[in-house]
PDB file of C-alpha atoms in Angstrom:
ATOM      1  CA  MET A   1      89.545 -60.126  18.770  1.00 48.00           C
ATOM      2  CA  SER A   2      90.054 -57.360  16.216  1.00 48.00           C
ATOM      3  CA  ALA A   3      93.022 -57.506  13.938  1.00 64.00           C
ATOM      4  CA  GLY A   4      94.555 -56.520  10.682  1.00 86.00           C
ATOM      5  CA  ALA A   5      96.564 -59.700  10.234  1.00 95.00           C
ATOM      6  CA  LEU A   6      97.915 -62.899  11.685  1.00 96.00           C
ATOM      7  CA  VAL A   7     101.716 -62.895  11.746  1.00 96.00           C
ATOM      8  CA  TRP A   8     103.086 -66.405  12.040  1.00 97.00           C
ATOM      9  CA  GLY A   9     106.412 -68.057  11.294  1.00 96.00           C
ATOM     10  CA  ILE A  10     104.800 -71.551  11.327  1.00 97.00           C
ATOM     11  CA  LYS A  11     108.082 -73.331  12.249  1.00 96.00           C
ATOM     12  CA  ALA A  12     111.307 -71.458  11.498  1.00 94.00           C
ATOM     13  CA  SER A  13     113.508 -74.565  11.469  1.00 94.00           C
ATOM     14  CA  LEU A  14     111.179 -76.258   8.957  1.00 94.00           C
ATOM     15  CA  LEU A  15     111.218 -73.216   6.670  1.00 94.00           C
ATOM     16  CA  GLY A  16     115.016 -73.119   6.871  1.00 94.00           C
ATOM     17  CA  TYR A  17     115.181 -76.815   6.019  1.00 94.00           C
ATOM     18  CA  VAL A  18     112.886 -76.443   2.988  1.00 95.00           C
ATOM     19  CA  ARG A  19     114.688 -73.334   1.723  1.00 95.00           C
ATOM     20  CA  GLY A  20     118.008 -75.184   2.050  1.00 96.00           C
ATOM     21  CA  MET A  21     116.960 -78.073  -0.207  1.00 95.00           C
ATOM     22  CA  SER A  22     118.085 -77.948  -3.821  1.00 96.00           C
ATOM     23  CA  ASP A  23     114.452 -78.077  -4.976  1.00 97.00           C
ATOM     24  CA  GLY A  24     112.812 -76.637  -1.863  1.00 96.00           C
ATOM     25  CA  VAL A  25     110.265 -73.849  -2.309  1.00 97.00           C
ATOM     26  CA  VAL A  26     108.342 -71.830   0.282  1.00 96.00           C
ATOM     27  CA  GLU A  27     105.561 -69.918  -1.475  1.00 97.00           C
ATOM     28  CA  ALA A  28     103.021 -67.480  -0.048  1.00 97.00           C
ATOM     29  CA  ALA A  29      99.813 -66.919  -2.040  1.00 97.00           C
ATOM     30  CA  GLY A  30      96.203 -65.838  -1.813  1.00 97.00           C
ATOM     31  CA  GLY A  31      96.967 -62.690   0.155  1.00 96.00           C
ATOM     32  CA  ALA A  32      99.586 -64.152   2.499  1.00 97.00           C
ATOM     33  CA  GLU A  33     102.956 -62.384   2.355  1.00 97.00           C
ATOM     34  CA  ALA A  34     106.422 -63.383   3.521  1.00 95.00           C
ATOM     35  CA  THR A  35     107.778 -60.988   6.182  1.00 92.00           C
ATOM     36  CA  GLU A  36     110.750 -60.903   8.529  1.00 86.00           C
ATOM     37  CA  GLY A  37     108.515 -62.344  11.262  1.00 76.00           C
ATOM     38  CA  GLY A  38     107.279 -65.224   9.123  1.00 90.00           C
ATOM     39  CA  PHE A  39     104.097 -64.716   7.141  1.00 97.00           C
ATOM     40  CA  ARG A  40     101.338 -62.130   7.263  1.00 97.00           C
ATOM     41  CA  PHE A  41      97.815 -63.454   6.682  1.00 97.00           C
ATOM     42  CA  PRO A  42      95.207 -60.634   6.285  1.00 97.00           C
ATOM     43  CA  ALA A  43      92.098 -60.774   8.475  1.00 96.00           C
ATOM     44  CA  ILE A  44      88.756 -61.700   6.932  1.00 95.00           C
ATOM     45  CA  GLY A  45      86.743 -61.833  10.165  1.00 86.00           C
ATOM     46  CA  ALA A  46      87.037 -62.339  13.904  1.00 84.00           C
ATOM     47  CA  GLY A  47      89.991 -64.684  14.319  1.00 89.00           C
ATOM     48  CA  ALA A  48      89.939 -65.761  10.653  1.00 95.00           C
ATOM     49  CA  PHE A  49      92.611 -64.994   8.075  1.00 97.00           C
ATOM     50  CA  ARG A  50      93.206 -65.659   4.387  1.00 97.00           C
ATOM     51  CA  GLY A  51      96.123 -66.807   2.313  1.00 97.00           C
ATOM     52  CA  SER A  52      98.333 -69.833   2.086  1.00 97.00           C
ATOM     53  CA  VAL A  53     101.915 -70.971   2.486  1.00 97.00           C
ATOM     54  CA  THR A  54     102.985 -74.011   0.492  1.00 97.00           C
ATOM     55  CA  LEU A  55     106.174 -75.935   1.239  1.00 95.00           C
ATOM     56  CA  THR A  56     107.434 -78.230  -1.507  1.00 95.00           C
ATOM     57  CA  GLY A  57     110.546 -80.292  -2.071  1.00 94.00           C
ATOM     58  CA  HIS A  58     112.071 -83.766  -2.255  1.00 92.00           C
ATOM     59  CA  HIS A  59     111.255 -83.971  -5.983  1.00 92.00           C
ATOM     60  CA  GLY A  60     107.523 -83.699  -5.395  1.00 86.00           C
ATOM     61  CA  MET A  61     107.416 -86.059  -2.408  1.00 89.00           C
ATOM     62  CA  MET A  62     106.861 -83.204   0.058  1.00 91.00           C
ATOM     63  CA  ARG A  63     103.971 -80.780  -0.236  1.00 94.00           C
ATOM     64  CA  VAL A  64     102.537 -79.128   2.867  1.00 94.00           C
ATOM     65  CA  VAL A  65      99.893 -76.400   2.564  1.00 95.00           C
ATOM     66  CA  VAL A  66      98.976 -74.118   5.465  1.00 97.00           C
ATOM     67  CA  ALA A  67      95.936 -72.181   4.234  1.00 97.00           C
ATOM     68  CA  ASP A  68      93.331 -69.831   5.664  1.00 97.00           C
ATOM     69  CA  PRO A  69      94.436 -70.044   9.314  1.00 97.00           C
ATOM     70  CA  ALA A  70      92.111 -69.150  12.175  1.00 97.00           C
ATOM     71  CA  ILE A  71      92.617 -68.829  15.912  1.00 96.00           C
ATOM     72  CA  VAL A  72      89.609 -70.431  17.561  1.00 96.00           C
ATOM     73  CA  GLU A  73      88.482 -70.929  21.124  1.00 95.00           C
ATOM     74  CA  THR A  74      87.869 -74.571  22.015  1.00 93.00           C
ATOM     75  CA  GLU A  75      86.673 -76.413  25.104  1.00 93.00           C
ATOM     76  CA  GLU A  76      90.339 -77.019  25.981  1.00 89.00           C
ATOM     77  CA  GLY A  77      91.498 -73.429  25.353  1.00 93.00           C
ATOM     78  CA  TRP A  78      92.716 -72.098  22.010  1.00 97.00           C
ATOM     79  CA  ALA A  79      93.775 -73.667  18.730  1.00 97.00           C
ATOM     80  CA  VAL A  80      94.978 -72.860  15.223  1.00 98.00           C
ATOM     81  CA  GLU A  81      92.781 -74.283  12.500  1.00 97.00           C
ATOM     82  CA  ILE A  82      93.655 -74.361   8.802  1.00 98.00           C
ATOM     83  CA  ALA A  83      91.849 -75.386   5.647  1.00 97.00           C
ATOM     84  CA  ASP A  84      92.173 -79.118   5.071  1.00 95.00           C
ATOM     85  CA  PRO A  85      94.605 -79.525   2.118  1.00 90.00           C
ATOM     86  CA  ASP A  86      92.304 -82.149   0.572  1.00 89.00           C
ATOM     87  CA  ASP A  87      89.104 -80.100   0.930  1.00 91.00           C
ATOM     88  CA  ARG A  88      89.434 -76.388   1.718  1.00 85.00           C
ATOM     89  CA  ALA A  89      85.813 -76.272   2.892  1.00 89.00           C
ATOM     90  CA  VAL A  90      86.789 -78.532   5.836  1.00 94.00           C
ATOM     91  CA  ARG A  91      88.695 -77.149   8.836  1.00 96.00           C
ATOM     92  CA  LEU A  92      91.601 -79.089  10.348  1.00 96.00           C
ATOM     93  CA  ARG A  93      92.801 -78.473  13.903  1.00 97.00           C
ATOM     94  CA  PHE A  94      96.493 -77.915  13.144  1.00 97.00           C
ATOM     95  CA  ALA A  95      97.840 -76.804  16.521  1.00 98.00           C
ATOM     96  CA  THR A  96      96.929 -76.166  20.129  1.00 98.00           C
ATOM     97  CA  ILE A  97      97.773 -72.925  21.918  1.00 98.00           C
ATOM     98  CA  ALA A  98      98.612 -73.070  25.632  1.00 97.00           C
ATOM     99  CA  ALA A  99      97.828 -69.374  26.237  1.00 96.00           C
ATOM    100  CA  PHE A 100      96.346 -66.569  24.182  1.00 96.00           C
ATOM    101  CA  ASP A 101      95.683 -62.991  25.311  1.00 94.00           C
ATOM    102  CA  GLY A 102      93.797 -61.871  22.208  1.00 91.00           C
ATOM    103  CA  ARG A 103      96.993 -60.707  20.502  1.00 93.00           C
ATOM    104  CA  GLN A 104      99.883 -63.054  21.328  1.00 96.00           C
ATOM    105  CA  ALA A 105      99.819 -66.853  21.528  1.00 97.00           C
ATOM    106  CA  SER A 106     102.293 -68.939  23.478  1.00 97.00           C
ATOM    107  CA  GLY A 107     102.923 -72.658  23.729  1.00 98.00           C
ATOM    108  CA  THR A 108     101.808 -73.460  20.178  1.00 98.00           C
ATOM    109  CA  ALA A 109     102.177 -77.168  19.347  1.00 98.00           C
ATOM    110  CA  LEU A 110     101.115 -79.527  16.569  1.00 97.00           C
ATOM    111  CA  THR A 111      98.044 -81.700  17.015  1.00 97.00           C
ATOM    112  CA  ALA A 112      97.946 -85.274  15.722  1.00 96.00           C
ATOM    113  CA  GLU A 113      95.969 -83.991  12.709  1.00 95.00           C
ATOM    114  CA  GLY A 114      98.603 -81.334  12.045  1.00 95.00           C
ATOM    115  CA  ALA A 115     101.458 -83.814  12.408  1.00 95.00           C
ATOM    116  CA  ASP A 116      99.814 -86.113   9.843  1.00 94.00           C
ATOM    117  CA  LEU A 117     100.410 -83.479   7.152  1.00 92.00           C
ATOM    118  CA  PHE A 118     104.171 -84.035   7.509  1.00 87.00           C
ATOM    119  CA  PHE A 119     104.104 -87.839   7.060  1.00 83.00           C
ATOM    120  CA  GLY A 120     106.481 -88.685   9.899  1.00 82.00           C
ATOM    121  CA  PRO A 121     109.164 -86.166  10.867  1.00 88.00           C
ATOM    122  CA  TYR A 122     106.896 -84.350  13.368  1.00 93.00           C
ATOM    123  CA  THR A 123     104.578 -85.744  16.023  1.00 95.00           C
ATOM    124  CA  ALA A 124     101.743 -84.314  18.092  1.00 96.00           C
ATOM    125  CA  GLY A 125     103.182 -81.914  20.643  1.00 97.00           C
ATOM    126  CA  THR A 126     106.009 -80.667  18.411  1.00 97.00           C
ATOM    127  CA  ALA A 127     106.547 -76.981  19.184  1.00 98.00           C
ATOM    128  CA  LEU A 128     105.658 -74.455  16.493  1.00 98.00           C
ATOM    129  CA  ASP A 129     106.332 -70.731  16.272  1.00 97.00           C
ATOM    130  CA  ASP A 130     103.753 -68.761  18.215  1.00 98.00           C
ATOM    131  CA  PRO A 131     101.364 -66.675  16.107  1.00 97.00           C
ATOM    132  CA  ARG A 132     100.410 -63.112  16.967  1.00 95.00           C
ATOM    133  CA  ILE A 133      97.692 -60.816  15.784  1.00 93.00           C
ATOM    134  CA  GLY A 134      98.704 -57.354  14.690  1.00 85.00           C
ATOM    135  CA  ASP A 135      98.837 -55.056  11.699  1.00 74.00           C
TER     136      ASP A 135
END
């Protein structure tokens, strides 16, 4: 899996919701950049990418960080892992991927661990935007 970057919208409806809040902020950092297709995370190795997207709002009550994503092969298929927001040295399985051809994912859905980051509005199995690997 060679790539220049992971391009991923995370969840377009969530980003729209956060951006629509009076105090909502969507911030890319650490090498990640906002693009028309979502966010571009530069590659740092096979299937691993750097950068973060932080969603904040609700007067400090909401803070979700998606950092250093990776597409990894698992016993069940494919998954998206991110750095655990509480300890970036720990990997958290954020989403499952139903199919992945080395470039384009499809059927991306939150895991229970990923859903826990949202404290309620999303559950395991909630559909996410599908990531793709490109330039």
